[in-house]
């Protein structure tokens, strides 16, 4: 399992007004953060930290690709990821994260960016993710289409045979007469 220690940034230990960190993310990273939706990927992350008077401005640049299931055929597909994210971090009494401001305990002074980076990646994945036309698993697509066709025709037959609908149809004919 991958060590997540390099993702912990000691804010009180930053001496320069601008610091940079680089991370390479692979399948072991997603396993180590116990990622619920993405389990494979190959990404490069650059983090630039600007030390300001009373806070730190983090700029994350993430580029690469992740492997996610296609919404149609459930087969694995490569999803390119490129994102720019900004985060402001301040030192305070207790840890909190609200919107774009994260407060880190001043006693500890360490920000673990491993989960934040995962969230930025997750937010970069489109809501609908499908293969390019013609790239879906044809066997799965055919099975799905056969099931959907069979199921919808079975539901139509049930509607026709339902006695409650037959009673309403009789009532409609009586009203028309």
mmCIF file of C-alpha atoms in Angstrom:
data_model
loop_
_atom_site.group_PDB
_atom_site.id
_atom_site.type_symbol
_atom_site.label_atom_id
_atom_site.label_comp_id
_atom_site.label_asym_id
_atom_site.label_seq_id
_atom_site.Cartn_x
_atom_site.Cartn_y
_atom_site.Cartn_z
ATOM 1 C CA UNK A 1 0.000 0.000 0.000
ATOM 2 C CA UNK A 2 1.167 3.486 -0.818
ATOM 3 C CA UNK A 3 2.440 5.812 1.912
ATOM 4 C CA UNK A 4 0.313 8.988 2.115
ATOM 5 C CA UNK A 5 2.805 10.833 4.303
ATOM 6 C CA UNK A 6 4.158 13.008 1.416
ATOM 7 C CA UNK A 7 0.643 14.452 0.979
ATOM 8 C CA UNK A 8 0.790 15.964 4.477
ATOM 9 C CA UNK A 9 2.062 19.521 4.211
ATOM 10 C CA UNK A 10 3.523 21.222 7.276
ATOM 11 C CA UNK A 11 2.196 24.763 6.950
ATOM 12 C CA UNK A 12 4.226 26.150 9.837
ATOM 13 C CA UNK A 13 7.373 24.700 8.289
ATOM 14 C CA UNK A 14 6.988 26.536 4.957
ATOM 15 C CA UNK A 15 9.770 29.110 4.815
ATOM 16 C CA UNK A 16 9.458 30.531 1.300
ATOM 17 C CA UNK A 17 6.605 32.747 0.199
ATOM 18 C CA UNK A 18 5.926 30.273 -2.612
ATOM 19 C CA UNK A 19 6.379 26.504 -2.409
ATOM 20 C CA UNK A 20 5.699 23.763 -4.948
ATOM 21 C CA UNK A 21 4.915 20.101 -4.502
ATOM 22 C CA UNK A 22 4.548 17.453 -7.218
ATOM 23 C CA UNK A 23 2.758 14.127 -6.859
ATOM 24 C CA UNK A 24 2.313 11.193 -9.223
ATOM 25 C CA UNK A 25 -0.894 9.300 -8.607
ATOM 26 C CA UNK A 26 -1.408 5.687 -9.617
ATOM 27 C CA UNK A 27 -3.651 2.762 -8.664
ATOM 28 C CA UNK A 28 -1.915 2.448 -5.272
ATOM 29 C CA UNK A 29 -2.912 6.016 -4.404
ATOM 30 C CA UNK A 30 -6.614 5.286 -5.016
ATOM 31 C CA UNK A 31 -6.316 2.141 -2.901
ATOM 32 C CA UNK A 32 -4.535 4.013 -0.096
ATOM 33 C CA UNK A 33 -7.157 6.781 0.132
ATOM 34 C CA UNK A 34 -9.875 4.085 0.012
ATOM 35 C CA UNK A 35 -11.500 5.791 -2.978
ATOM 36 C CA UNK A 36 -15.151 4.808 -3.306
ATOM 37 C CA UNK A 37 -15.685 5.489 -7.031
ATOM 38 C CA UNK A 38 -12.315 5.604 -8.788
ATOM 39 C CA UNK A 39 -9.905 2.701 -8.373
ATOM 40 C CA UNK A 40 -7.436 3.202 -11.193
ATOM 41 C CA UNK A 41 -5.680 6.146 -12.729
ATOM 42 C CA UNK A 42 -2.480 7.811 -13.773
ATOM 43 C CA UNK A 43 -2.305 11.494 -12.880
ATOM 44 C CA UNK A 44 0.232 14.213 -12.207
ATOM 45 C CA UNK A 45 -0.546 16.804 -9.533
ATOM 46 C CA UNK A 46 1.243 20.112 -9.033
ATOM 47 C CA UNK A 47 0.501 22.093 -5.883
ATOM 48 C CA UNK A 48 1.637 25.699 -5.604
ATOM 49 C CA UNK A 49 1.345 27.298 -2.179
ATOM 50 C CA UNK A 50 1.485 31.065 -1.722
ATOM 51 C CA UNK A 51 2.177 32.073 1.862
ATOM 52 C CA UNK A 52 0.145 35.202 2.620
ATOM 53 C CA UNK A 53 -0.041 37.343 5.781
ATOM 54 C CA UNK A 54 -2.709 35.317 7.592
ATOM 55 C CA UNK A 55 -3.430 32.345 5.302
ATOM 56 C CA UNK A 56 -2.106 30.092 2.556
ATOM 57 C CA UNK A 57 -3.396 29.973 -0.997
ATOM 58 C CA UNK A 58 -3.198 26.513 -2.573
ATOM 59 C CA UNK A 59 -3.457 26.077 -6.340
ATOM 60 C CA UNK A 60 -3.832 22.496 -7.565
ATOM 61 C CA UNK A 61 -3.227 21.514 -11.192
ATOM 62 C CA UNK A 62 -4.277 17.931 -11.937
ATOM 63 C CA UNK A 63 -3.742 16.245 -15.295
ATOM 64 C CA UNK A 64 -3.964 12.663 -16.483
ATOM 65 C CA UNK A 65 -6.656 10.012 -16.758
ATOM 66 C CA UNK A 66 -8.708 7.702 -14.576
ATOM 67 C CA UNK A 67 -10.429 4.423 -15.360
ATOM 68 C CA UNK A 68 -14.149 4.424 -14.607
ATOM 69 C CA UNK A 69 -17.095 2.232 -15.652
ATOM 70 C CA UNK A 70 -19.126 3.266 -18.695
ATOM 71 C CA UNK A 71 -22.717 4.152 -17.790
ATOM 72 C CA UNK A 72 -24.095 2.116 -20.698
ATOM 73 C CA UNK A 73 -22.088 -1.090 -20.895
ATOM 74 C CA UNK A 74 -20.301 -1.025 -17.495
ATOM 75 C CA UNK A 75 -16.992 -1.696 -19.246
ATOM 76 C CA UNK A 76 -13.876 0.172 -18.151
ATOM 77 C CA UNK A 77 -13.155 3.403 -19.979
ATOM 78 C CA UNK A 78 -10.398 5.986 -19.800
ATOM 79 C CA UNK A 79 -11.614 9.423 -18.710
ATOM 80 C CA UNK A 80 -9.165 12.293 -19.248
ATOM 81 C CA UNK A 81 -8.872 14.659 -16.286
ATOM 82 C CA UNK A 82 -7.535 18.185 -16.277
ATOM 83 C CA UNK A 83 -8.478 20.590 -13.535
ATOM 84 C CA UNK A 84 -7.381 23.734 -11.770
ATOM 85 C CA UNK A 85 -8.542 24.126 -8.171
ATOM 86 C CA UNK A 86 -7.943 26.838 -5.612
ATOM 87 C CA UNK A 87 -8.156 26.479 -1.851
ATOM 88 C CA UNK A 88 -7.464 28.929 0.964
ATOM 89 C CA UNK A 89 -6.087 27.494 4.202
ATOM 90 C CA UNK A 90 -5.867 29.319 7.502
ATOM 91 C CA UNK A 91 -4.517 28.334 10.890
ATOM 92 C CA UNK A 92 -7.080 28.362 13.697
ATOM 93 C CA UNK A 93 -8.354 26.613 16.802
ATOM 94 C CA UNK A 94 -9.924 23.506 15.257
ATOM 95 C CA UNK A 95 -10.081 21.826 11.869
ATOM 96 C CA UNK A 96 -12.988 22.817 9.629
ATOM 97 C CA UNK A 97 -13.639 22.949 5.920
ATOM 98 C CA UNK A 98 -16.301 25.271 4.633
ATOM 99 C CA UNK A 99 -16.524 26.067 0.927
ATOM 100 C CA UNK A 100 -13.092 27.215 -0.252
ATOM 101 C CA UNK A 101 -11.695 27.886 3.237
ATOM 102 C CA UNK A 102 -10.068 25.146 5.256
ATOM 103 C CA UNK A 103 -8.988 25.855 8.821
ATOM 104 C CA UNK A 104 -6.193 23.709 10.232
ATOM 105 C CA UNK A 105 -5.462 23.433 13.941
ATOM 106 C CA UNK A 106 -2.637 25.830 14.762
ATOM 107 C CA UNK A 107 -1.204 23.321 17.266
ATOM 108 C CA UNK A 108 -0.736 20.711 14.550
ATOM 109 C CA UNK A 109 -0.254 22.955 11.507
ATOM 110 C CA UNK A 110 -0.398 20.063 9.034
ATOM 111 C CA UNK A 111 -2.792 19.799 6.081
ATOM 112 C CA UNK A 112 -3.347 16.333 4.606
ATOM 113 C CA UNK A 113 -4.025 16.960 0.909
ATOM 114 C CA UNK A 114 -4.519 13.305 -0.075
ATOM 115 C CA UNK A 115 -8.327 13.338 0.271
ATOM 116 C CA UNK A 116 -8.654 16.895 -1.075
ATOM 117 C CA UNK A 117 -6.862 15.850 -4.260
ATOM 118 C CA UNK A 118 -9.170 12.836 -4.608
ATOM 119 C CA UNK A 119 -12.227 15.111 -4.255
ATOM 120 C CA UNK A 120 -10.887 17.441 -6.954
ATOM 121 C CA UNK A 121 -10.420 14.439 -9.260
ATOM 122 C CA UNK A 122 -13.908 13.122 -8.477
ATOM 123 C CA UNK A 123 -15.427 16.533 -9.243
ATOM 124 C CA UNK A 124 -13.632 16.568 -12.611
ATOM 125 C CA UNK A 125 -15.349 13.376 -13.772
ATOM 126 C CA UNK A 126 -18.423 14.223 -15.890
ATOM 127 C CA UNK A 127 -21.792 13.186 -14.485
ATOM 128 C CA UNK A 128 -22.479 11.072 -17.564
ATOM 129 C CA UNK A 129 -19.546 9.022 -18.752
ATOM 130 C CA UNK A 130 -19.927 6.771 -21.768
ATOM 131 C CA UNK A 131 -17.620 5.337 -24.377
ATOM 132 C CA UNK A 132 -17.278 7.070 -27.722
ATOM 133 C CA UNK A 133 -19.905 5.843 -30.228
ATOM 134 C CA UNK A 134 -19.164 2.268 -31.257
ATOM 135 C CA UNK A 135 -16.707 1.611 -28.416
ATOM 136 C CA UNK A 136 -19.143 0.085 -25.886
ATOM 137 C CA UNK A 137 -19.044 -3.649 -25.189
ATOM 138 C CA UNK A 138 -21.371 -4.931 -27.932
ATOM 139 C CA UNK A 139 -22.372 -8.123 -26.070
ATOM 140 C CA UNK A 140 -23.426 -6.141 -23.004
ATOM 141 C CA UNK A 141 -25.280 -3.549 -25.091
ATOM 142 C CA UNK A 142 -27.210 -6.262 -26.982
ATOM 143 C CA UNK A 143 -28.140 -8.013 -23.729
ATOM 144 C CA UNK A 144 -29.276 -4.748 -22.164
ATOM 145 C CA UNK A 145 -31.368 -3.808 -25.219
ATOM 146 C CA UNK A 146 -32.984 -7.264 -25.311
ATOM 147 C CA UNK A 147 -33.832 -7.037 -21.620
ATOM 148 C CA UNK A 148 -35.258 -3.532 -21.893
ATOM 149 C CA UNK A 149 -37.385 -4.507 -24.935
ATOM 150 C CA UNK A 150 -38.677 -7.653 -23.232
ATOM 151 C CA UNK A 151 -39.381 -5.875 -19.980
ATOM 152 C CA UNK A 152 -41.250 -2.964 -21.529
ATOM 153 C CA UNK A 153 -43.454 -5.279 -23.618
ATOM 154 C CA UNK A 154 -44.192 -7.379 -20.508
ATOM 155 C CA UNK A 155 -45.234 -4.227 -18.619
ATOM 156 C CA UNK A 156 -47.505 -3.203 -21.497
ATOM 157 C CA UNK A 157 -49.163 -6.619 -21.417
ATOM 158 C CA UNK A 158 -49.728 -6.330 -17.652
ATOM 159 C CA UNK A 159 -51.360 -2.929 -18.109
ATOM 160 C CA UNK A 160 -53.729 -4.401 -20.691
ATOM 161 C CA UNK A 161 -54.625 -7.352 -18.441
ATOM 162 C CA UNK A 162 -55.057 -5.340 -15.229
ATOM 163 C CA UNK A 163 -58.743 -5.555 -14.203
ATOM 164 C CA UNK A 164 -58.708 -2.054 -12.691
ATOM 165 C CA UNK A 165 -58.000 -0.562 -16.099
ATOM 166 C CA UNK A 166 -60.705 -2.708 -17.664
ATOM 167 C CA UNK A 167 -63.237 -1.280 -15.182
ATOM 168 C CA UNK A 168 -62.222 2.271 -16.061
ATOM 169 C CA UNK A 169 -62.530 1.494 -19.768
ATOM 170 C CA UNK A 170 -66.114 0.273 -19.190
ATOM 171 C CA UNK A 171 -66.882 3.488 -17.301
ATOM 172 C CA UNK A 172 -65.475 5.575 -20.170
ATOM 173 C CA UNK A 173 -67.715 3.805 -22.692
ATOM 174 C CA UNK A 174 -70.786 4.301 -20.465
ATOM 175 C CA UNK A 175 -70.071 8.026 -20.164
ATOM 176 C CA UNK A 176 -69.657 8.399 -23.939
ATOM 177 C CA UNK A 177 -73.061 6.793 -24.593
#
